[in-house]
Tab-separated table of C-alpha atoms and ligand atoms in Angstrom:
chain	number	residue	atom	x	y	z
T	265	UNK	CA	-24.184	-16.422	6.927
T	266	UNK	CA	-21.422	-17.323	4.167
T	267	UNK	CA	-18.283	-16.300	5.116
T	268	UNK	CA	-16.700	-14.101	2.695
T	269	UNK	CA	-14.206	-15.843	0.443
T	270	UNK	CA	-10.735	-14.533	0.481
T	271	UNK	CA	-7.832	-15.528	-2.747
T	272	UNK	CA	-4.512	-14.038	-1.685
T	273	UNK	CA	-2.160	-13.254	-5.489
T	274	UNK	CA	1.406	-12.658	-4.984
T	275	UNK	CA	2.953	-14.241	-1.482
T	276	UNK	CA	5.646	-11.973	-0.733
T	277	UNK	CA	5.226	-9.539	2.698
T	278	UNK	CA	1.674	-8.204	2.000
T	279	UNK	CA	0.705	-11.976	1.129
T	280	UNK	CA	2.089	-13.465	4.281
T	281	UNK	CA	0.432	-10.366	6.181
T	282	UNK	CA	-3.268	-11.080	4.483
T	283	UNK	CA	-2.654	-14.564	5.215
T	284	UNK	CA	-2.032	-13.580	9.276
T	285	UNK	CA	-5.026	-10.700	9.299
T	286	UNK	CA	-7.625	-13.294	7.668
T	287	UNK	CA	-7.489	-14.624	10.580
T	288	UNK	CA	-8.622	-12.081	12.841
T	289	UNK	CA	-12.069	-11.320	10.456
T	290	UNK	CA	-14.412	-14.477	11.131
T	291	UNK	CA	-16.666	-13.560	8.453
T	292	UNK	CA	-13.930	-14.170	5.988
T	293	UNK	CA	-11.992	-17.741	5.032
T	294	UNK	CA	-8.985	-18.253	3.137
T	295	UNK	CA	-9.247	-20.577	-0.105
T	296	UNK	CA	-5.418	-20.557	-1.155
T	297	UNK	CA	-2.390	-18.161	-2.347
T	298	UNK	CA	-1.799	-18.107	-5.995
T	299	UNK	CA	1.668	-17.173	-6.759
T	300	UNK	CA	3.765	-17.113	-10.325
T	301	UNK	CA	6.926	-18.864	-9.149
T	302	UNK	CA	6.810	-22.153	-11.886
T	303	UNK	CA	5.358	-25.523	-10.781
T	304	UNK	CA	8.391	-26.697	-9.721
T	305	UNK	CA	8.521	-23.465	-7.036
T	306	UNK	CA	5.524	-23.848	-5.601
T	307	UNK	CA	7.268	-24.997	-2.532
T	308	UNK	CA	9.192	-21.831	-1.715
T	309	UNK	CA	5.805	-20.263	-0.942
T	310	UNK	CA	5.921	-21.114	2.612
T	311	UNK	CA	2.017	-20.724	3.346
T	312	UNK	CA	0.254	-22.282	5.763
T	313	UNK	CA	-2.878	-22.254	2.974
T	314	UNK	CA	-3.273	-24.228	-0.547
T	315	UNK	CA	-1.093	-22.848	-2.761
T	316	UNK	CA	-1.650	-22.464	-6.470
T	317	UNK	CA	-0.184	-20.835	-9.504
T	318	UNK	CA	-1.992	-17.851	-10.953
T	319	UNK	CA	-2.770	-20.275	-14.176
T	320	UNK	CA	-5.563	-22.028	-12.284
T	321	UNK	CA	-7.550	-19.332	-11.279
T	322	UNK	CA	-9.701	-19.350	-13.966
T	323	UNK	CA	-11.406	-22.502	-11.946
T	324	UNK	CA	-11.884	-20.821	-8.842
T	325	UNK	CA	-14.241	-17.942	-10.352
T	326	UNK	CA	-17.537	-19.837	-8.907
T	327	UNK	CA	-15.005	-20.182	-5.503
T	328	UNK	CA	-13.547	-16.775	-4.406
T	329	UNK	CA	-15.757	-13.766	-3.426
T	330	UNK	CA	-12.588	-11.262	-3.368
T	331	UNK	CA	-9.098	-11.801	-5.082
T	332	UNK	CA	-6.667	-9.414	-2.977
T	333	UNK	CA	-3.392	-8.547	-5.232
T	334	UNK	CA	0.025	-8.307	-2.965
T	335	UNK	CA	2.005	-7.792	-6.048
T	336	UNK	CA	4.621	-5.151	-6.205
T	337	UNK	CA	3.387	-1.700	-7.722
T	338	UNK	CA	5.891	-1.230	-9.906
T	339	UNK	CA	5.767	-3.903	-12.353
T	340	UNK	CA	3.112	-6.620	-11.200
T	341	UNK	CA	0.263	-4.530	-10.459
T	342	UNK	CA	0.061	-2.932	-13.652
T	343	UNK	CA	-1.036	-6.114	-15.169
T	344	UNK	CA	-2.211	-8.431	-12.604
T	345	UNK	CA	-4.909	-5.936	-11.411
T	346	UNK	CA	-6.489	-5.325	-14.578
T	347	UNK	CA	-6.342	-9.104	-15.759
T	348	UNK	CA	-7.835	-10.032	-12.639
T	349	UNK	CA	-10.228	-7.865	-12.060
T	350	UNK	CA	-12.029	-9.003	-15.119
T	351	UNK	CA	-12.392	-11.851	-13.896
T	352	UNK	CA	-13.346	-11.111	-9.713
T	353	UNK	CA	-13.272	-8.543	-7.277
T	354	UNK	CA	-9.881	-7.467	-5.880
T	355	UNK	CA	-8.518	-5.253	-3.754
T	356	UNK	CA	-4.867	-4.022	-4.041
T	357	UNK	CA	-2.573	-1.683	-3.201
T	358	UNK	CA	-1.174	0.446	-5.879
T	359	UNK	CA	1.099	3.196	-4.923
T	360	UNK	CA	2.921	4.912	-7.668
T	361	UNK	CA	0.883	7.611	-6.749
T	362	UNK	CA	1.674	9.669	-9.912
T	363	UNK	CA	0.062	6.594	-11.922
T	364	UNK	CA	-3.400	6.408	-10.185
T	365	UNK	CA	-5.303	8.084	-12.786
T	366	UNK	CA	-4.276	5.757	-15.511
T	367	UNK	CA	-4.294	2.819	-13.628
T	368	UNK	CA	-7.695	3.744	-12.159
T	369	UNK	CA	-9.176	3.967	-16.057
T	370	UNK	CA	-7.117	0.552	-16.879
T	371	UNK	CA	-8.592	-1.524	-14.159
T	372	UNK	CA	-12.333	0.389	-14.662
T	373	UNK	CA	-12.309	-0.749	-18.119
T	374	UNK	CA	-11.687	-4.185	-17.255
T	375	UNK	CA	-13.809	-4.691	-13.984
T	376	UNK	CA	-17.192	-2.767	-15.213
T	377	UNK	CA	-17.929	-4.458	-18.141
T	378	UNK	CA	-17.375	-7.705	-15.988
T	379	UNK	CA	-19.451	-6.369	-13.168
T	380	UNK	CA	-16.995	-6.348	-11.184
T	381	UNK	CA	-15.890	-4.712	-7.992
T	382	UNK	CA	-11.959	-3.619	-8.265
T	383	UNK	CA	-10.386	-1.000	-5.272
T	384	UNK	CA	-7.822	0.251	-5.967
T	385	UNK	CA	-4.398	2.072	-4.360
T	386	UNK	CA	-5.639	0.318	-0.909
T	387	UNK	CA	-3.433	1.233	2.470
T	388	UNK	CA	-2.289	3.823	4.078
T	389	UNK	CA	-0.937	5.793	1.699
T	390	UNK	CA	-2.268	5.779	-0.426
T	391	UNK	CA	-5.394	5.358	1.587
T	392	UNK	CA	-6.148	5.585	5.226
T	393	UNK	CA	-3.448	9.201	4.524
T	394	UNK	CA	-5.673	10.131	1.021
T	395	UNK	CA	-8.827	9.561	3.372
T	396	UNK	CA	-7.362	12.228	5.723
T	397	UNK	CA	-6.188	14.410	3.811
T	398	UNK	CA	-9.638	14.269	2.062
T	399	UNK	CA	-11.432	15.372	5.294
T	400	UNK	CA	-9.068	17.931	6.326
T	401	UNK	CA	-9.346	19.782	3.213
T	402	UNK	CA	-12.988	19.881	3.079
T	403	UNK	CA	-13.602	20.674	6.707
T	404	UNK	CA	-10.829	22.897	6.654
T	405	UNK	CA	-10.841	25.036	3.143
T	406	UNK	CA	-8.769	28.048	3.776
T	407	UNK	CA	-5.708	26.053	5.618
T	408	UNK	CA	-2.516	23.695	4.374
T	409	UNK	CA	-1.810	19.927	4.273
T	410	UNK	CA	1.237	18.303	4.672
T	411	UNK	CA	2.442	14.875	5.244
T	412	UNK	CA	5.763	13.349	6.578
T	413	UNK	CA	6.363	9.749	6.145
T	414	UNK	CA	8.899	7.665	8.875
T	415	UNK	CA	11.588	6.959	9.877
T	416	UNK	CA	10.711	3.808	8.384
T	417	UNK	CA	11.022	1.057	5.288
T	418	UNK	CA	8.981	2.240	2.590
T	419	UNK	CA	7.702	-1.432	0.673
T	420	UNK	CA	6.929	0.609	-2.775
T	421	UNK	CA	10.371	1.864	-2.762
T	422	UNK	CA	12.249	-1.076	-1.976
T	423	UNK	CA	10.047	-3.378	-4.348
T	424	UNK	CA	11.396	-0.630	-6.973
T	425	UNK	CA	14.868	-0.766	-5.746
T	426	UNK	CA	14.549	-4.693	-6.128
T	427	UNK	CA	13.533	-4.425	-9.448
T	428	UNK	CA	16.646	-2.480	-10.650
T	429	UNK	CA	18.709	-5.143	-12.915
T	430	UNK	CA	21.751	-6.073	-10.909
T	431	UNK	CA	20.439	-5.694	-7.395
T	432	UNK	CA	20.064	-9.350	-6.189
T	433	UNK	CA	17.906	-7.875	-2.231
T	434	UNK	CA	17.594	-4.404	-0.887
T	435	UNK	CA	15.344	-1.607	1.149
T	436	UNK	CA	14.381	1.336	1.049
T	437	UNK	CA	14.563	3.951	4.657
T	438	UNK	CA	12.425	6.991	4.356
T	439	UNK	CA	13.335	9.845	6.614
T	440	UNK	CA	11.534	12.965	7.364
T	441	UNK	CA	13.406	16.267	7.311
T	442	UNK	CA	12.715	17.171	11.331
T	443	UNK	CA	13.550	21.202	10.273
T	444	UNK	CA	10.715	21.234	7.581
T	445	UNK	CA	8.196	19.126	10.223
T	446	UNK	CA	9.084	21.802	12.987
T	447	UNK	CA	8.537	24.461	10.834
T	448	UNK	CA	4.881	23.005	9.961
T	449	UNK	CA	4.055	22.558	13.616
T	450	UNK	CA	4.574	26.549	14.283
T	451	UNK	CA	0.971	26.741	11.848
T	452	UNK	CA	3.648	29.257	9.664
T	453	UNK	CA	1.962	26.656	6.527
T	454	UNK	CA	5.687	27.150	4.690
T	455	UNK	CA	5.798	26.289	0.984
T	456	UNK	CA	7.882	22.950	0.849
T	457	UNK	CA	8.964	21.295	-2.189
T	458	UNK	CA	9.202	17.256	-2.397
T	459	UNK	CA	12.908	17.481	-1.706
T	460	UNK	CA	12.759	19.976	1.382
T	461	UNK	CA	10.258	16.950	3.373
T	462	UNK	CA	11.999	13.092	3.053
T	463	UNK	CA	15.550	11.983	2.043
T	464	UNK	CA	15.956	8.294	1.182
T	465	UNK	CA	18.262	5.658	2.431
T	466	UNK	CA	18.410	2.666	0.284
T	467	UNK	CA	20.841	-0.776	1.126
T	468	UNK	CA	21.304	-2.806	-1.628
T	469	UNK	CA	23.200	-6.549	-1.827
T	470	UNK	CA	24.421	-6.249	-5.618
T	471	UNK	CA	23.852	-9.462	-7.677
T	472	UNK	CA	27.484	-10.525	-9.080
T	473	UNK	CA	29.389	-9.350	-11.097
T	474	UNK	CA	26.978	-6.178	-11.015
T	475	UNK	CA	28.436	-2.317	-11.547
T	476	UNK	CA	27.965	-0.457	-7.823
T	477	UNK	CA	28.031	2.831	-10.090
T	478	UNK	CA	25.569	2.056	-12.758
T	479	UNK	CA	22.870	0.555	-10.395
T	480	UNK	CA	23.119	3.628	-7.737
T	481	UNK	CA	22.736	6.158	-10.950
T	482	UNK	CA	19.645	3.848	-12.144
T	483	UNK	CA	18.052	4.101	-8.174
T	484	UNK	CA	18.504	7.761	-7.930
T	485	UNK	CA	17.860	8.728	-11.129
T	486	UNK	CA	13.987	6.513	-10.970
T	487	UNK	CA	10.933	8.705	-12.090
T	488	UNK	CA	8.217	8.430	-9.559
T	489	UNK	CA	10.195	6.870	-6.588
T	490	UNK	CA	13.720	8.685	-6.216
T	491	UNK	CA	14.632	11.157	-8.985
T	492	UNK	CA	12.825	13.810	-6.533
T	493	UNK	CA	14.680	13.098	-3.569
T	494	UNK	CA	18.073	13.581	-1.712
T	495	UNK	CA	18.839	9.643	-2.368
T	496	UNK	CA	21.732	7.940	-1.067
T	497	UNK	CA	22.606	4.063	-1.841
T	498	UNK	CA	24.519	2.089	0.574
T	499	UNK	CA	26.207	-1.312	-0.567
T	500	UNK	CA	25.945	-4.297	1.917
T	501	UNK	CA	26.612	-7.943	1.797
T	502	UNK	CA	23.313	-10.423	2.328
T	503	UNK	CA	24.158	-11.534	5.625
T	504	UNK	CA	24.274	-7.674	6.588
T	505	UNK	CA	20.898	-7.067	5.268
T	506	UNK	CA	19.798	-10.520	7.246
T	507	UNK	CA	21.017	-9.491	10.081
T	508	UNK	CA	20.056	-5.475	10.110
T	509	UNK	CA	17.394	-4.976	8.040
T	510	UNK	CA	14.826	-7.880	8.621
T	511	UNK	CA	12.179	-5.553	10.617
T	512	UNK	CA	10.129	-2.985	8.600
T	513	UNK	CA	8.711	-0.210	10.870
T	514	UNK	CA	7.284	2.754	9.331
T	515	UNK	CA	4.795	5.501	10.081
T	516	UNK	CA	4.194	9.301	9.546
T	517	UNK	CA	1.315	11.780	10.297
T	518	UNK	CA	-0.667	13.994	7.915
T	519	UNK	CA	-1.219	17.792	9.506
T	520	UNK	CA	-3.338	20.491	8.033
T	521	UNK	CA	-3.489	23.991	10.079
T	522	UNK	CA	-6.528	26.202	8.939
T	523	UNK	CA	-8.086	29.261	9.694
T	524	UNK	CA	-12.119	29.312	10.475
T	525	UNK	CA	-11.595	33.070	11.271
T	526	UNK	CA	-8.607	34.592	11.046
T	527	UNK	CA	-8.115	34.568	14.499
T	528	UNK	CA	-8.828	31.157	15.437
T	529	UNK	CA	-6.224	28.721	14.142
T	530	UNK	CA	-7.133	25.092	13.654
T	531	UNK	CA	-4.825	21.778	13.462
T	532	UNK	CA	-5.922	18.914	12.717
T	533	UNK	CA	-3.540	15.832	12.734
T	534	UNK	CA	-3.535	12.051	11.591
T	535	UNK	CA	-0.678	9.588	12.730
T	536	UNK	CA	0.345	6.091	12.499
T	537	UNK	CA	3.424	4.377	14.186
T	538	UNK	CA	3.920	0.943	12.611
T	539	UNK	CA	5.674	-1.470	14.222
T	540	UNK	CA	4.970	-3.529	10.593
T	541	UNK	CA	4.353	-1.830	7.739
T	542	UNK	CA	3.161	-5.024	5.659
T	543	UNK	CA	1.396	-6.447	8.633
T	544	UNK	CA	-0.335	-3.426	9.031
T	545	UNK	CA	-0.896	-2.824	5.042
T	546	UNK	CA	-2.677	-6.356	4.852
T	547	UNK	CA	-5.017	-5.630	7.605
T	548	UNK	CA	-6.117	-2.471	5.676
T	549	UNK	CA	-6.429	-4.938	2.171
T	550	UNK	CA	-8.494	-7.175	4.381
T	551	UNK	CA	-10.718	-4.539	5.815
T	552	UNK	CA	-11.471	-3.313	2.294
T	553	UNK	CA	-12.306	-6.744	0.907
T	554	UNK	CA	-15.318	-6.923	3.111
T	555	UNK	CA	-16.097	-3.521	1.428
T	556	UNK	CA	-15.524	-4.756	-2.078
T	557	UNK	CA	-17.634	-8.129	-1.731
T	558	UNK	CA	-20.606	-5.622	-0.278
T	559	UNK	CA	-20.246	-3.254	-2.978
T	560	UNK	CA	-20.341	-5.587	-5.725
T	561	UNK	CA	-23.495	-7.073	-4.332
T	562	UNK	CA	-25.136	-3.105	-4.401
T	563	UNK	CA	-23.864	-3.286	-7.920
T	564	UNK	CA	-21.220	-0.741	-7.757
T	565	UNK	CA	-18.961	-2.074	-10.239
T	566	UNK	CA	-15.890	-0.514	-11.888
T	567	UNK	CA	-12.707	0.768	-10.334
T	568	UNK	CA	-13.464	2.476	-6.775
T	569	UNK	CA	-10.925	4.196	-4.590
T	570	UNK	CA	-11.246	4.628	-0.842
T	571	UNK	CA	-12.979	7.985	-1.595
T	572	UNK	CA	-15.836	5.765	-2.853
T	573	UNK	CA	-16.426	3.151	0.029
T	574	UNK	CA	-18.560	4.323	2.643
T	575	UNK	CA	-16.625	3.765	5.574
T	576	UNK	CA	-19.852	1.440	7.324
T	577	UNK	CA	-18.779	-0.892	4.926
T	578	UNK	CA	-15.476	-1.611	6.327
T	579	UNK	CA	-16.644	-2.795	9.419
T	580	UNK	CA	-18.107	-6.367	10.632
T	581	UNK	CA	-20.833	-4.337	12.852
T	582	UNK	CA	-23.884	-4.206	11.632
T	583	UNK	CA	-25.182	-0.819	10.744
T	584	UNK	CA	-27.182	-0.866	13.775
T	585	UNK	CA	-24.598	-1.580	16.061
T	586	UNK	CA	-22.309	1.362	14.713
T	587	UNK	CA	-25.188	3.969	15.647
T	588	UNK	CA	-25.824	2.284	18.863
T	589	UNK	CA	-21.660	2.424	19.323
T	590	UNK	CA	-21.330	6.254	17.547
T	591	UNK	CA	-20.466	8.280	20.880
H	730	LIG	N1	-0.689	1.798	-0.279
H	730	LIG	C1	0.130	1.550	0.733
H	730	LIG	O1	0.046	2.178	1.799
H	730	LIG	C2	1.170	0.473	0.629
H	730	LIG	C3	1.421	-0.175	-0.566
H	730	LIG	N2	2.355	-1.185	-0.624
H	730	LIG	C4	2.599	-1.843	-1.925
H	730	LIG	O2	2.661	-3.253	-1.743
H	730	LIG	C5	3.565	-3.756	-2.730
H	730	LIG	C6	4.061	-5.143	-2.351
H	730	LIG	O3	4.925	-5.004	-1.252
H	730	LIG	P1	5.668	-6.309	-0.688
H	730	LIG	O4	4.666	-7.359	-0.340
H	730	LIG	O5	6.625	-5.821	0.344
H	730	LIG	O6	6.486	-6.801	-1.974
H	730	LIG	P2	7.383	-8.151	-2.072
H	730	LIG	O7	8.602	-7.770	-2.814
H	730	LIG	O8	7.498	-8.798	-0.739
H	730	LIG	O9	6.471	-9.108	-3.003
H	730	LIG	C7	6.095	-8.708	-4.296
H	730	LIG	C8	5.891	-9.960	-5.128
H	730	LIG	O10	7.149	-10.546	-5.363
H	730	LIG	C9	7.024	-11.979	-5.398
H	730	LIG	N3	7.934	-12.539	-4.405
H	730	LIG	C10	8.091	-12.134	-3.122
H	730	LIG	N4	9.001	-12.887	-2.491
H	730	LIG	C11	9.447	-13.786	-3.406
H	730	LIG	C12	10.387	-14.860	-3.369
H	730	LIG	N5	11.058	-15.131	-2.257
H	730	LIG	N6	10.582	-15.579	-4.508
H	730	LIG	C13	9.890	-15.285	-5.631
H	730	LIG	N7	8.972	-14.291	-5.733
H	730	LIG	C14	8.767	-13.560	-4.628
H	730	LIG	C15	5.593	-12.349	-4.995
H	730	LIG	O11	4.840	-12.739	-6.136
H	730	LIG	P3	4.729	-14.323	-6.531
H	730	LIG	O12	4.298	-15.072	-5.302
H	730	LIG	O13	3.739	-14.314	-7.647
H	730	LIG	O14	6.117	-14.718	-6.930
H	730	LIG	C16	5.059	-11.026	-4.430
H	730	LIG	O15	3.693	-10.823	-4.714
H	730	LIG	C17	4.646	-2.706	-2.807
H	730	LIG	O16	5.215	-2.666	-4.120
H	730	LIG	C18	3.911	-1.403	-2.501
H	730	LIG	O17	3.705	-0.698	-3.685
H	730	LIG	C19	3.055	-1.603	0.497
H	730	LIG	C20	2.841	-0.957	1.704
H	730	LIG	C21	1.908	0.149	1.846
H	731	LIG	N1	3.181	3.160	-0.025
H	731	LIG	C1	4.140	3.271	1.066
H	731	LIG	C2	3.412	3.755	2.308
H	731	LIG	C3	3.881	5.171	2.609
H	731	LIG	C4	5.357	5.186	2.952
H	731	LIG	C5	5.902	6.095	1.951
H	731	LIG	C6	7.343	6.446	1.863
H	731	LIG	O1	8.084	6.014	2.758
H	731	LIG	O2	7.694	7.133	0.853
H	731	LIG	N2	4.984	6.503	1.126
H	731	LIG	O3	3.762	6.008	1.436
H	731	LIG	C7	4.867	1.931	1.282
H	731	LIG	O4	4.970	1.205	0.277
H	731	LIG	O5	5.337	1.650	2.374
């Protein structure tokens, strides 16, 4: 059968990690990497696949099953999901989690008119963590979710603090408060507000000339991403960040304890340890893409979420061989 054609938009660490976890699905090919770096750029995108700028996809509509967008959440997905996904199925990975709803309705009004297939907010969380929380709550009604994110580099939040004018390079450390996580794991369910759970660690190489002051007061003070949170803002040179902040590890675990009867406590518990977080982000985009191309050809069109995909659609088994496999 026709392998599933794959167009990767935005080659930064989820487009290098799509390009890597393509590789691993043999029902899907790669047909290039579209970036928006000018002509005369195209050869910083160090792909090992045909690279293109985002001005000629309009000829590779007839070419590319499923666009997948590796943009960063805060500025580039707003508009590069809703362009494209008039245009083809995508997939991306939109995390300013108190802007799902209205991206959700942006991208549905341009993908279901098209006919299009468009999931959105795609990873782990959001995603694989909104999936479990999702099934904890609804197995588990009378009970209380929480979820603790790292040690590790957070991509959202350091796209965000790379986006501040005057940083030139930086990331973003997420560390869970181990008092409030103990206190969870005793079943108590304490009441925890955003700033009792994470602090953030952010290391920032300053573009010159740039005022330390004014861009640690514009990273702590950022709706959405830090103005919640304990933040503090380390400057470093860009051979310190070379040398000490390369890897990007991250993890976390999402734990609701219940009651069935009063006297029977329940946990349940979902955890990740990421060696990669973008490596590991891309391979959940690529899963998802199979998804999309299968649910655009059942003609469910529109904006989906990972609520909506039926999780049999993720996987290159036939359903068959998932009920033979099920124990
Ligand atoms: N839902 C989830 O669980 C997760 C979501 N994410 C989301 O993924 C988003 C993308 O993360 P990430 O890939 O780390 O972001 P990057 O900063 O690596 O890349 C973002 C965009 O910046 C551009 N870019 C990157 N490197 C360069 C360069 N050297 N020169 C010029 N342009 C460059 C690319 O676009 P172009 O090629 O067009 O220039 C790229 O698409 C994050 O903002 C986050 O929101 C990440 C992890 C988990
Ligand atoms: N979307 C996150 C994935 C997890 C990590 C995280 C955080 O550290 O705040 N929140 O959600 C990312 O970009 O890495």
């Amino acid at each position: 059968t026709q392998s599933i054609r794959i167009g990767i938009v935005g080659y930064g660490n989820l487009g290098r990690g799509v390009e890597t976890a393509i590789q691993k699905n043999p029902d899907m090919s790669l047909v290039g990497v579209f970036t928006r770096r000018a002509p005369d750029q195209l050869d910083t995108v160090d792909a090992a696949t045909p690279v293109f700028s985002v001005a000629d996809l309009n000829d590779f509509q007839d070419k590319i099953d499923v666009l997948i967008l590796c943009g960063g959440s805060k500025d580039d997905l707003p508009k590069q999901t809703p362009e494209y996904a008039a245009l083809f199925n995508t997939v991306d990975s939109f995390d300013t989690h108190a802007k799902i709803p209205e991206f959700y309705a942006a991208v549905d009004a341009a993908a279901a008119p098209a006919k299009k297939t468009a999931l959105i907010s795609v990873g782990w969380d959001p995603g694989l963590f909104s999936l479990n929380r999702l099934y904890a709550e609804a197995v588990l009604p009378d009970g209380e979710t929480y979820t603790f994110w790292g040690k590790g580099l957070s991509q959202g939040h350091s796209d965000a603090v790379r986006r501040v004018e005057g940083v030139k390079a930086g990331v973003q450390y997420t560390l869970p408060s181990e008092k409030a996580m103990a206190e969870v794991r005793t079943g108590s369910r304490p009441t925890l507000a955003t700033r009792d759970k994470h602090t953030r660690e952010c290391y920032v190489v300053l573009e010159e000339g740039a005022d330390a002051a004014v861009v640690e007061q514009a990273i702590k003070t950022m709706p959405n991403y830090f103005d919640e949170y304990e933040t503090t803002v380390h400057f470093i040179d860009e051979d310190t960040l070379q040398r000490e902040h390369q890897n990007m590890p991250h993890g976390g675990f999402v734990i609701r304890s219940g009651n069935t009867r009063p006297e029977h406590n329940q946990v349940i518990e979902y955890g990740l340890q990421l060696g990669d977080n973008p490596g590991f982000t891309s391979s959940v985009l690529v899963a998802y893409a199979r998804a999309a191309y299968r649910m655009n050809q059942q003609g469910q069109y529109g904006a989906k979420t990972v609520f909506d995909v039926a999780p049999g659609l993720l996987s290159i088994k036939s359903p068959e061989q998932l009920r033979k496999e099920m124990l």
